[in-house]
PDB file of C-alpha atoms and ligand atoms in Angstrom:
ATOM      1  CA  MET A   3     102.463   0.796 -57.532  1.00 53.00           C
ATOM      2  CA  ASP A   4     104.998   0.843 -60.396  1.00 60.00           C
ATOM      3  CA  ASP A   5     105.837   3.971 -62.425  1.00 71.00           C
ATOM      4  CA  ALA A   6     103.589   3.044 -65.339  1.00 75.00           C
ATOM      5  CA  GLY A   7     100.688   2.653 -62.901  1.00 78.00           C
ATOM      6  CA  ASP A   8     101.420   6.101 -61.417  1.00 85.00           C
ATOM      7  CA  VAL A   9     101.421   7.706 -64.843  1.00 86.00           C
ATOM      8  CA  LYS A  10      98.170   5.979 -65.763  1.00 88.00           C
ATOM      9  CA  GLY A  11      96.530   7.139 -62.531  1.00 90.00           C
ATOM     10  CA  GLU A  12      97.786  10.669 -63.112  1.00 90.00           C
ATOM     11  CA  THR A  13      96.394  10.705 -66.663  1.00 92.00           C
ATOM     12  CA  ARG A  14      93.065   9.354 -65.487  1.00 92.00           C
ATOM     13  CA  ARG A  15      92.801  12.070 -62.822  1.00 94.00           C
ATOM     14  CA  ALA A  16      93.709  14.777 -65.343  1.00 95.00           C
ATOM     15  CA  ASN A  17      91.067  13.493 -67.773  1.00 96.00           C
ATOM     16  CA  GLU A  18      88.531  13.547 -64.965  1.00 97.00           C
ATOM     17  CA  VAL A  19      89.283  17.244 -64.345  1.00 98.00           C
ATOM     18  CA  PHE A  20      88.715  18.089 -68.015  1.00 98.00           C
ATOM     19  CA  THR A  21      85.474  16.102 -68.084  1.00 98.00           C
ATOM     20  CA  ARG A  22      84.103  17.801 -64.970  1.00 98.00           C
ATOM     21  CA  ALA A  23      85.093  21.209 -66.370  1.00 98.00           C
ATOM     22  CA  ARG A  24      83.089  20.464 -69.526  1.00 98.00           C
ATOM     23  CA  ALA A  25      80.196  19.299 -67.356  1.00 98.00           C
ATOM     24  CA  ALA A  26      80.254  22.582 -65.404  1.00 99.00           C
ATOM     25  CA  TYR A  27      80.096  24.699 -68.567  1.00 99.00           C
ATOM     26  CA  LEU A  28      77.490  22.465 -70.235  1.00 98.00           C
ATOM     27  CA  GLY A  29      75.497  22.433 -66.987  1.00 98.00           C
ATOM     28  CA  LEU A  30      75.318  26.214 -67.085  1.00 98.00           C
ATOM     29  CA  ALA A  31      73.829  26.220 -70.593  1.00 98.00           C
ATOM     30  CA  ILE A  32      71.409  23.384 -69.809  1.00 98.00           C
ATOM     31  CA  GLY A  33      70.158  25.161 -66.687  1.00 98.00           C
ATOM     32  CA  ASP A  34      69.705  28.340 -68.717  1.00 98.00           C
ATOM     33  CA  ALA A  35      67.834  26.591 -71.563  1.00 98.00           C
ATOM     34  CA  LEU A  36      65.671  24.569 -69.161  1.00 98.00           C
ATOM     35  CA  GLY A  37      64.910  27.446 -66.798  1.00 98.00           C
ATOM     36  CA  ALA A  38      64.137  30.054 -69.462  1.00 98.00           C
ATOM     37  CA  THR A  39      60.774  28.345 -69.974  1.00 98.00           C
ATOM     38  CA  THR A  40      59.649  29.134 -66.418  1.00 98.00           C
ATOM     39  CA  GLU A  41      61.440  32.479 -65.924  1.00 98.00           C
ATOM     40  CA  PHE A  42      59.184  34.974 -64.132  1.00 97.00           C
ATOM     41  CA  MET A  43      56.481  32.354 -63.418  1.00 98.00           C
ATOM     42  CA  THR A  44      55.378  31.483 -59.882  1.00 98.00           C
ATOM     43  CA  PRO A  45      55.635  27.891 -58.622  1.00 98.00           C
ATOM     44  CA  GLY A  46      51.822  27.723 -58.733  1.00 98.00           C
ATOM     45  CA  GLU A  47      51.660  28.843 -62.368  1.00 98.00           C
ATOM     46  CA  ILE A  48      54.361  26.320 -63.293  1.00 98.00           C
ATOM     47  CA  LYS A  49      52.461  23.529 -61.566  1.00 98.00           C
ATOM     48  CA  ALA A  50      49.194  24.469 -63.293  1.00 98.00           C
ATOM     49  CA  THR A  51      50.907  24.539 -66.703  1.00 98.00           C
ATOM     50  CA  TYR A  52      53.423  21.668 -66.564  1.00 98.00           C
ATOM     51  CA  LYS A  53      52.761  19.753 -63.319  1.00 98.00           C
ATOM     52  CA  VAL A  54      56.552  19.466 -63.114  1.00 98.00           C
ATOM     53  CA  HIS A  55      58.648  21.297 -65.716  1.00 98.00           C
ATOM     54  CA  ARG A  56      61.394  18.851 -66.759  1.00 98.00           C
ATOM     55  CA  LYS A  57      61.914  19.155 -70.515  1.00 98.00           C
ATOM     56  CA  ILE A  58      63.919  21.586 -72.608  1.00 98.00           C
ATOM     57  CA  ILE A  59      61.049  22.911 -74.705  1.00 98.00           C
ATOM     58  CA  GLY A  60      61.879  26.605 -75.162  1.00 98.00           C
ATOM     59  CA  GLY A  61      58.990  29.068 -75.058  1.00 98.00           C
ATOM     60  CA  GLY A  62      58.715  31.176 -71.941  1.00 97.00           C
ATOM     61  CA  TRP A  63      58.384  34.956 -71.987  1.00 97.00           C
ATOM     62  CA  LEU A  64      61.200  35.149 -74.596  1.00 97.00           C
ATOM     63  CA  TYR A  65      59.499  32.651 -76.972  1.00 97.00           C
ATOM     64  CA  LEU A  66      62.688  30.620 -77.274  1.00 98.00           C
ATOM     65  CA  LYS A  67      63.341  27.662 -79.547  1.00 98.00           C
ATOM     66  CA  PRO A  68      63.920  24.411 -77.650  1.00 98.00           C
ATOM     67  CA  GLY A  69      67.581  24.338 -76.614  1.00 98.00           C
ATOM     68  CA  GLN A  70      68.118  28.055 -77.134  1.00 98.00           C
ATOM     69  CA  VAL A  71      70.095  29.828 -74.401  1.00 98.00           C
ATOM     70  CA  THR A  72      69.897  33.392 -73.065  1.00 98.00           C
ATOM     71  CA  ASP A  73      72.212  36.107 -71.724  1.00 98.00           C
ATOM     72  CA  ASP A  74      73.557  33.895 -68.920  1.00 98.00           C
ATOM     73  CA  THR A  75      75.251  31.566 -71.401  1.00 98.00           C
ATOM     74  CA  GLU A  76      75.922  34.214 -74.049  1.00 98.00           C
ATOM     75  CA  MET A  77      77.797  36.520 -71.651  1.00 98.00           C
ATOM     76  CA  SER A  78      79.790  33.543 -70.350  1.00 99.00           C
ATOM     77  CA  LEU A  79      80.804  32.614 -73.895  1.00 98.00           C
ATOM     78  CA  ALA A  80      81.710  36.249 -74.645  1.00 98.00           C
ATOM     79  CA  LEU A  81      83.913  36.296 -71.536  1.00 98.00           C
ATOM     80  CA  GLY A  82      85.545  32.948 -72.260  1.00 99.00           C
ATOM     81  CA  ASN A  83      86.168  33.929 -75.878  1.00 98.00           C
ATOM     82  CA  ALA A  84      88.028  37.090 -74.774  1.00 98.00           C
ATOM     83  CA  LEU A  85      90.394  35.055 -72.571  1.00 98.00           C
ATOM     84  CA  LEU A  86      91.101  32.516 -75.311  1.00 98.00           C
ATOM     85  CA  THR A  87      91.702  35.266 -77.875  1.00 98.00           C
ATOM     86  CA  ALA A  88      94.149  37.043 -75.552  1.00 98.00           C
ATOM     87  CA  GLY A  89      95.684  33.820 -74.236  1.00 98.00           C
ATOM     88  CA  GLY A  90      95.386  35.265 -70.734  1.00 98.00           C
ATOM     89  CA  TRP A  91      93.383  37.601 -68.533  1.00 98.00           C
ATOM     90  CA  ASP A  92      92.067  40.579 -70.529  1.00 98.00           C
ATOM     91  CA  ARG A  93      89.515  42.778 -68.813  1.00 98.00           C
ATOM     92  CA  LYS A  94      89.322  45.155 -71.759  1.00 98.00           C
ATOM     93  CA  GLY A  95      88.898  42.229 -74.152  1.00 98.00           C
ATOM     94  CA  ILE A  96      85.970  41.014 -72.055  1.00 98.00           C
ATOM     95  CA  ALA A  97      84.410  44.491 -72.092  1.00 98.00           C
ATOM     96  CA  ASP A  98      84.857  44.662 -75.890  1.00 98.00           C
ATOM     97  CA  ASN A  99      83.168  41.277 -76.301  1.00 98.00           C
ATOM     98  CA  PHE A 100      80.296  42.323 -74.015  1.00 98.00           C
ATOM     99  CA  LEU A 101      79.882  45.457 -76.120  1.00 98.00           C
ATOM    100  CA  ALA A 102      79.899  43.479 -79.389  1.00 98.00           C
ATOM    101  CA  TRP A 103      77.353  41.128 -77.834  1.00 98.00           C
ATOM    102  CA  MET A 104      75.104  44.028 -76.777  1.00 98.00           C
ATOM    103  CA  ARG A 105      75.327  45.482 -80.289  1.00 98.00           C
ATOM    104  CA  SER A 106      74.260  42.121 -81.735  1.00 98.00           C
ATOM    105  CA  LYS A 107      70.830  42.763 -80.169  1.00 97.00           C
ATOM    106  CA  PRO A 108      70.655  39.807 -77.800  1.00 97.00           C
ATOM    107  CA  ILE A 109      67.290  38.314 -76.986  1.00 96.00           C
ATOM    108  CA  ASP A 110      67.695  39.420 -73.360  1.00 96.00           C
ATOM    109  CA  ILE A 111      70.013  41.683 -71.372  1.00 97.00           C
ATOM    110  CA  GLY A 112      69.819  42.684 -67.724  1.00 96.00           C
ATOM    111  CA  ALA A 113      69.415  46.376 -66.880  1.00 96.00           C
ATOM    112  CA  THR A 114      72.581  46.476 -64.737  1.00 97.00           C
ATOM    113  CA  CYS A 115      74.620  44.715 -67.424  1.00 97.00           C
ATOM    114  CA  ARG A 116      73.329  47.121 -70.057  1.00 97.00           C
ATOM    115  CA  ARG A 117      74.296  50.126 -67.922  1.00 97.00           C
ATOM    116  CA  GLY A 118      77.801  48.764 -67.278  1.00 98.00           C
ATOM    117  CA  ILE A 119      78.416  47.997 -70.947  1.00 98.00           C
ATOM    118  CA  ARG A 120      77.092  51.432 -71.964  1.00 98.00           C
ATOM    119  CA  ASP A 121      79.447  53.089 -69.480  1.00 98.00           C
ATOM    120  CA  TYR A 122      82.315  51.189 -71.061  1.00 98.00           C
ATOM    121  CA  MET A 123      81.185  52.234 -74.533  1.00 98.00           C
ATOM    122  CA  VAL A 124      80.743  55.914 -73.631  1.00 98.00           C
ATOM    123  CA  LYS A 125      83.527  56.473 -71.080  1.00 97.00           C
ATOM    124  CA  GLY A 126      85.830  53.488 -71.468  1.00 97.00           C
ATOM    125  CA  GLN A 127      84.974  52.639 -67.877  1.00 97.00           C
ATOM    126  CA  LEU A 128      86.245  49.199 -66.819  1.00 97.00           C
ATOM    127  CA  GLU A 129      85.078  49.398 -63.220  1.00 97.00           C
ATOM    128  CA  THR A 130      81.609  50.561 -62.386  1.00 97.00           C
ATOM    129  CA  PRO A 131      81.458  52.493 -59.070  1.00 97.00           C
ATOM    130  CA  TYR A 132      79.788  50.998 -56.000  1.00 97.00           C
ATOM    131  CA  ASN A 133      76.018  51.037 -56.306  1.00 95.00           C
ATOM    132  CA  GLU A 134      73.622  49.879 -53.617  1.00 95.00           C
ATOM    133  CA  TRP A 135      71.298  48.464 -56.336  1.00 92.00           C
ATOM    134  CA  ASP A 136      74.006  46.308 -57.935  1.00 95.00           C
ATOM    135  CA  ALA A 137      73.295  43.179 -55.853  1.00 97.00           C
ATOM    136  CA  GLY A 138      71.638  41.399 -58.787  1.00 98.00           C
ATOM    137  CA  ASN A 139      72.854  38.035 -60.069  1.00 98.00           C
ATOM    138  CA  GLY A 140      74.188  39.267 -63.451  1.00 98.00           C
ATOM    139  CA  ALA A 141      77.881  39.016 -62.559  1.00 98.00           C
ATOM    140  CA  ALA A 142      77.541  35.719 -60.670  1.00 98.00           C
ATOM    141  CA  MET A 143      75.789  33.994 -63.592  1.00 98.00           C
ATOM    142  CA  ARG A 144      78.852  34.278 -65.867  1.00 98.00           C
ATOM    143  CA  MET A 145      81.404  32.741 -63.479  1.00 98.00           C
ATOM    144  CA  ALA A 146      81.959  29.392 -65.228  1.00 98.00           C
ATOM    145  CA  PRO A 147      84.713  30.504 -67.636  1.00 98.00           C
ATOM    146  CA  VAL A 148      86.504  32.421 -64.840  1.00 98.00           C
ATOM    147  CA  ALA A 149      86.490  29.305 -62.625  1.00 98.00           C
ATOM    148  CA  LEU A 150      87.945  27.204 -65.457  1.00 98.00           C
ATOM    149  CA  PHE A 151      90.556  29.781 -66.443  1.00 98.00           C
ATOM    150  CA  THR A 152      91.866  30.171 -62.858  1.00 98.00           C
ATOM    151  CA  LEU A 153      91.693  26.472 -61.970  1.00 98.00           C
ATOM    152  CA  GLY A 154      94.364  25.614 -59.413  1.00 98.00           C
ATOM    153  CA  ASP A 155      94.761  29.178 -58.085  1.00 97.00           C
ATOM    154  CA  GLU A 156      92.069  30.397 -55.686  1.00 95.00           C
ATOM    155  CA  ALA A 157      93.834  33.779 -55.260  1.00 97.00           C
ATOM    156  CA  ALA A 158      93.580  34.389 -59.019  1.00 98.00           C
ATOM    157  CA  LEU A 159      89.965  33.232 -58.922  1.00 98.00           C
ATOM    158  CA  TYR A 160      89.207  35.826 -56.241  1.00 98.00           C
ATOM    159  CA  CYS A 161      90.920  38.681 -58.050  1.00 98.00           C
ATOM    160  CA  PHE A 162      89.569  37.964 -61.557  1.00 98.00           C
ATOM    161  CA  SER A 163      86.044  37.184 -60.322  1.00 98.00           C
ATOM    162  CA  ILE A 164      85.817  40.663 -58.873  1.00 98.00           C
ATOM    163  CA  GLU A 165      87.387  42.309 -61.904  1.00 98.00           C
ATOM    164  CA  GLN A 166      84.891  40.701 -64.271  1.00 98.00           C
ATOM    165  CA  ALA A 167      81.994  41.393 -61.890  1.00 98.00           C
ATOM    166  CA  HIS A 168      82.852  45.094 -61.619  1.00 98.00           C
ATOM    167  CA  LEU A 169      82.534  45.586 -65.359  1.00 98.00           C
ATOM    168  CA  THR A 170      78.791  45.742 -64.670  1.00 98.00           C
ATOM    169  CA  HIS A 171      78.039  45.111 -60.964  1.00 98.00           C
ATOM    170  CA  ASN A 172      79.790  46.617 -57.948  1.00 98.00           C
ATOM    171  CA  HIS A 173      78.341  45.357 -54.700  1.00 98.00           C
ATOM    172  CA  PRO A 174      79.896  43.265 -51.889  1.00 98.00           C
ATOM    173  CA  LEU A 175      77.078  40.685 -52.051  1.00 98.00           C
ATOM    174  CA  SER A 176      77.534  40.213 -55.805  1.00 98.00           C
ATOM    175  CA  ASP A 177      81.316  39.964 -55.314  1.00 98.00           C
ATOM    176  CA  ALA A 178      81.009  37.419 -52.506  1.00 98.00           C
ATOM    177  CA  ALA A 179      78.476  35.372 -54.460  1.00 98.00           C
ATOM    178  CA  SER A 180      80.651  35.349 -57.586  1.00 98.00           C
ATOM    179  CA  VAL A 181      83.715  34.176 -55.663  1.00 98.00           C
ATOM    180  CA  ALA A 182      81.728  31.515 -53.772  1.00 98.00           C
ATOM    181  CA  ILE A 183      80.237  30.104 -56.994  1.00 98.00           C
ATOM    182  CA  GLY A 184      83.658  30.022 -58.648  1.00 98.00           C
ATOM    183  CA  THR A 185      85.172  28.305 -55.616  1.00 98.00           C
ATOM    184  CA  MET A 186      82.416  25.686 -55.562  1.00 98.00           C
ATOM    185  CA  VAL A 187      82.856  24.974 -59.272  1.00 98.00           C
ATOM    186  CA  GLN A 188      86.629  24.617 -58.867  1.00 98.00           C
ATOM    187  CA  ARG A 189      86.434  22.340 -55.839  1.00 98.00           C
ATOM    188  CA  ALA A 190      83.785  20.198 -57.521  1.00 98.00           C
ATOM    189  CA  ILE A 191      85.963  19.904 -60.630  1.00 98.00           C
ATOM    190  CA  PHE A 192      88.684  18.472 -58.389  1.00 98.00           C
ATOM    191  CA  GLY A 193      86.196  15.907 -57.083  1.00 98.00           C
ATOM    192  CA  CYS A 194      85.432  17.368 -53.644  1.00 98.00           C
ATOM    193  CA  SER A 195      82.891  15.844 -51.268  1.00 98.00           C
ATOM    194  CA  ARG A 196      79.418  17.224 -50.563  1.00 98.00           C
ATOM    195  CA  PHE A 197      80.727  18.347 -47.165  1.00 98.00           C
ATOM    196  CA  GLU A 198      83.567  20.323 -48.769  1.00 98.00           C
ATOM    197  CA  LEU A 199      81.104  21.921 -51.175  1.00 98.00           C
ATOM    198  CA  HIS A 200      78.871  22.898 -48.264  1.00 98.00           C
ATOM    199  CA  GLU A 201      81.871  24.369 -46.454  1.00 98.00           C
ATOM    200  CA  VAL A 202      82.068  27.111 -49.097  1.00 98.00           C
ATOM    201  CA  THR A 203      78.486  28.119 -48.282  1.00 98.00           C
ATOM    202  CA  ARG A 204      79.247  28.071 -44.535  1.00 98.00           C
ATOM    203  CA  ASN A 205      82.162  30.461 -45.068  1.00 98.00           C
ATOM    204  CA  LEU A 206      79.950  32.704 -47.207  1.00 98.00           C
ATOM    205  CA  VAL A 207      77.211  32.742 -44.561  1.00 98.00           C
ATOM    206  CA  ALA A 208      79.792  33.442 -41.830  1.00 98.00           C
ATOM    207  CA  GLU A 209      80.825  36.565 -43.723  1.00 98.00           C
ATOM    208  CA  TYR A 210      77.390  37.634 -45.001  1.00 98.00           C
ATOM    209  CA  GLY A 211      74.618  36.170 -42.849  1.00 98.00           C
ATOM    210  CA  SER A 212      71.917  37.106 -45.357  1.00 97.00           C
ATOM    211  CA  PHE A 213      72.979  34.144 -47.540  1.00 98.00           C
ATOM    212  CA  ARG A 214      71.791  31.700 -44.849  1.00 98.00           C
ATOM    213  CA  PHE A 215      69.562  29.177 -46.616  1.00 97.00           C
ATOM    214  CA  ASN A 216      68.206  26.774 -44.044  1.00 94.00           C
ATOM    215  CA  ASN A 217      64.451  27.381 -43.748  1.00 93.00           C
ATOM    216  CA  TYR A 218      64.401  28.315 -47.433  1.00 97.00           C
ATOM    217  CA  ARG A 219      61.325  30.444 -48.071  1.00 93.00           C
ATOM    218  CA  GLY A 220      61.045  29.968 -51.797  1.00 96.00           C
ATOM    219  CA  ASN A 221      62.012  33.356 -53.153  1.00 97.00           C
ATOM    220  CA  ALA A 222      63.936  32.878 -56.428  1.00 98.00           C
ATOM    221  CA  SER A 223      64.310  36.506 -57.513  1.00 98.00           C
ATOM    222  CA  ALA A 224      67.273  38.048 -59.358  1.00 98.00           C
ATOM    223  CA  TYR A 225      68.568  39.525 -56.094  1.00 98.00           C
ATOM    224  CA  VAL A 226      71.789  37.562 -55.718  1.00 98.00           C
ATOM    225  CA  VAL A 227      70.975  36.526 -52.146  1.00 98.00           C
ATOM    226  CA  ASP A 228      67.625  35.013 -53.229  1.00 98.00           C
ATOM    227  CA  THR A 229      69.324  33.414 -56.228  1.00 98.00           C
ATOM    228  CA  LEU A 230      72.015  31.698 -54.175  1.00 98.00           C
ATOM    229  CA  GLN A 231      69.609  30.612 -51.439  1.00 98.00           C
ATOM    230  CA  THR A 232      67.535  28.906 -54.139  1.00 98.00           C
ATOM    231  CA  VAL A 233      70.559  27.240 -55.719  1.00 98.00           C
ATOM    232  CA  PHE A 234      72.000  26.092 -52.379  1.00 98.00           C
ATOM    233  CA  ASN A 235      68.678  24.805 -51.101  1.00 98.00           C
ATOM    234  CA  PHE A 236      68.167  22.503 -54.085  1.00 98.00           C
ATOM    235  CA  LEU A 237      71.852  21.590 -54.394  1.00 98.00           C
ATOM    236  CA  PHE A 238      71.945  20.255 -50.833  1.00 98.00           C
ATOM    237  CA  THR A 239      68.463  18.712 -50.623  1.00 98.00           C
ATOM    238  CA  THR A 240      68.729  16.633 -53.816  1.00 98.00           C
ATOM    239  CA  GLY A 241      70.938  13.743 -54.891  1.00 98.00           C
ATOM    240  CA  SER A 242      71.451  14.181 -58.626  1.00 98.00           C
ATOM    241  CA  PHE A 243      72.103  16.789 -61.316  1.00 99.00           C
ATOM    242  CA  GLU A 244      68.649  16.195 -62.757  1.00 98.00           C
ATOM    243  CA  GLU A 245      66.777  16.517 -59.446  1.00 98.00           C
ATOM    244  CA  CYS A 246      68.708  19.642 -58.494  1.00 99.00           C
ATOM    245  CA  LEU A 247      67.952  21.406 -61.781  1.00 99.00           C
ATOM    246  CA  ILE A 248      64.311  20.383 -61.821  1.00 98.00           C
ATOM    247  CA  GLY A 249      64.042  21.738 -58.284  1.00 98.00           C
ATOM    248  CA  VAL A 250      65.408  25.187 -59.080  1.00 98.00           C
ATOM    249  CA  VAL A 251      63.596  25.751 -62.367  1.00 98.00           C
ATOM    250  CA  ASN A 252      60.227  24.764 -60.863  1.00 98.00           C
ATOM    251  CA  GLN A 253      60.738  27.488 -58.274  1.00 98.00           C
ATOM    252  CA  GLY A 254      60.258  29.995 -61.118  1.00 98.00           C
ATOM    253  CA  GLY A 255      61.378  33.585 -60.632  1.00 98.00           C
ATOM    254  CA  ASP A 256      64.758  34.097 -62.271  1.00 98.00           C
ATOM    255  CA  ALA A 257      64.665  30.435 -63.251  1.00 98.00           C
ATOM    256  CA  ASP A 258      67.123  30.564 -66.150  1.00 98.00           C
ATOM    257  CA  THR A 259      69.753  32.119 -63.914  1.00 98.00           C
ATOM    258  CA  THR A 260      69.158  29.892 -60.877  1.00 98.00           C
ATOM    259  CA  GLY A 261      69.241  27.047 -63.422  1.00 98.00           C
ATOM    260  CA  ALA A 262      72.514  28.306 -64.903  1.00 99.00           C
ATOM    261  CA  ILE A 263      74.247  28.667 -61.540  1.00 99.00           C
ATOM    262  CA  ALA A 264      72.929  25.370 -60.172  1.00 99.00           C
ATOM    263  CA  GLY A 265      73.906  23.779 -63.492  1.00 99.00           C
ATOM    264  CA  MET A 266      77.541  24.853 -63.327  1.00 98.00           C
ATOM    265  CA  ILE A 267      78.034  23.699 -59.736  1.00 99.00           C
ATOM    266  CA  ALA A 268      76.010  20.472 -60.019  1.00 99.00           C
ATOM    267  CA  GLY A 269      77.539  19.727 -63.436  1.00 99.00           C
ATOM    268  CA  ALA A 270      81.047  19.856 -61.966  1.00 98.00           C
ATOM    269  CA  PHE A 271      79.998  17.995 -58.830  1.00 98.00           C
ATOM    270  CA  TYR A 272      78.072  15.083 -60.368  1.00 98.00           C
ATOM    271  CA  GLY A 273      80.105  14.936 -63.584  1.00 98.00           C
ATOM    272  CA  LEU A 274      79.282  14.607 -67.267  1.00 98.00           C
ATOM    273  CA  ASP A 275      77.789  11.095 -67.073  1.00 98.00           C
ATOM    274  CA  GLU A 276      75.080  12.341 -64.706  1.00 98.00           C
ATOM    275  CA  ILE A 277      73.790  15.009 -67.098  1.00 98.00           C
ATOM    276  CA  PRO A 278      70.696  13.513 -68.757  1.00 98.00           C
ATOM    277  CA  THR A 279      71.390  12.729 -72.411  1.00 98.00           C
ATOM    278  CA  ARG A 280      67.969  14.033 -73.441  1.00 98.00           C
ATOM    279  CA  TRP A 281      68.979  17.492 -72.153  1.00 98.00           C
ATOM    280  CA  LEU A 282      72.411  17.438 -73.795  1.00 98.00           C
ATOM    281  CA  LYS A 283      70.842  16.440 -77.116  1.00 98.00           C
ATOM    282  CA  LYS A 284      68.342  19.292 -76.971  1.00 98.00           C
ATOM    283  CA  LEU A 285      70.943  21.978 -76.311  1.00 98.00           C
ATOM    284  CA  ASN A 286      71.576  24.177 -79.347  1.00 98.00           C
ATOM    285  CA  ARG A 287      74.322  22.471 -81.389  1.00 98.00           C
ATOM    286  CA  GLU A 288      76.548  25.507 -82.008  1.00 98.00           C
ATOM    287  CA  VAL A 289      76.318  26.523 -78.372  1.00 98.00           C
ATOM    288  CA  ARG A 290      77.241  23.030 -77.242  1.00 98.00           C
ATOM    289  CA  ALA A 291      80.232  22.880 -79.603  1.00 98.00           C
ATOM    290  CA  GLU A 292      81.470  26.302 -78.503  1.00 98.00           C
ATOM    291  CA  ILE A 293      81.155  25.353 -74.843  1.00 98.00           C
ATOM    292  CA  GLU A 294      83.042  22.078 -75.270  1.00 98.00           C
ATOM    293  CA  ASN A 295      85.799  23.903 -77.151  1.00 98.00           C
ATOM    294  CA  GLN A 296      86.098  26.730 -74.620  1.00 98.00           C
ATOM    295  CA  ALA A 297      85.984  24.425 -71.596  1.00 98.00           C
ATOM    296  CA  VAL A 298      89.001  22.401 -72.692  1.00 98.00           C
ATOM    297  CA  LYS A 299      91.028  25.423 -73.834  1.00 98.00           C
ATOM    298  CA  LEU A 300      90.299  27.466 -70.696  1.00 98.00           C
ATOM    299  CA  VAL A 301      91.473  24.601 -68.480  1.00 98.00           C
ATOM    300  CA  GLU A 302      94.607  24.228 -70.633  1.00 98.00           C
ATOM    301  CA  LEU A 303      95.304  27.956 -70.043  1.00 98.00           C
ATOM    302  CA  SER A 304      94.773  27.678 -66.271  1.00 98.00           C
ATOM    303  CA  PRO A 305      97.524  27.343 -63.625  1.00 98.00           C
ATOM    304  CA  TRP A 306      96.416  23.716 -63.133  1.00 98.00           C
ATOM    305  CA  GLY A 307      96.530  23.158 -66.902  1.00 97.00           C
ATOM    306  CA  ALA A 308     100.079  24.530 -67.129  1.00 96.00           C
ATOM    307  CA  LEU A 309     101.200  21.771 -64.757  1.00 95.00           C
ATOM    308  CA  HIS A 310      99.125  18.922 -66.209  1.00 93.00           C
ATOM    309  CA  THR A 311      99.025  19.334 -70.002  1.00 84.00           C
TER     310      THR A 311
HETATM  311 MN1   MN B 413      68.870  34.870 -68.950  1.00 89.96          MN
HETATM  312 MN1   MN B 414      67.518  35.344 -65.788  1.00 89.96          MN
END
């Protein structure tokens, strides 16, 4: 190939990375908006009400507008905004944004997140101490901006994932889940195979056997092990973004959060063109614009971005 061809190929690959990064972040918000409708329902209740829930219609226990997102997306945007404002990693900036978000009276906030943010407000505490009850999914759900910001550096991903997680959650299972999700998003953004994506789950299961997800038993609770088993089960038993998300949100339980996590991984893996247009159109306009803006800027700030932009 001649030089011009090389440059063209390079540009095309770089554009592909940006597009998949946007798809990961948009996938998170779509999973949140879609799943919020069936949060805390059982699969039987969902079936009786919707047959199969597959439209972004809002409602749910939070009485949302169609396309409205919840804490999963809002905390991610607060985190991403702190990094863009600082132009680099800023744990205190993230804590300040979480606090401002909490003060804005969000529609929903997890108990563990609330406690962590309160401890920051009252004591300036940036790392919550180990707590055996901190294995919820509240830190894992906001991993998308961290994965984008550390793209191209898995050591930085590891370190910053845990720092952001410990603002509110300090538990080895939450830490391991957060890192695994971030790693899957990053590898998918670089166009990895299904086998390479699955390898991340095999390494996770080798370290913490409780994450094993063959013989999935259908528990989609906010316990991070249940959450990831649900996400992994549908990610690896379906063949499209749409099928994967419909699978997780019809499992009910913490459906907005399983939707958000499945959405970020499947979004990056299948790419922007595979996200159904009817879902993208329904997503709240301001949220969508903010996500698109953050996704590009976070990748530009990343170690990969420094070499390719
Ligand atoms: Mn939520
Ligand atoms: Mn939730």
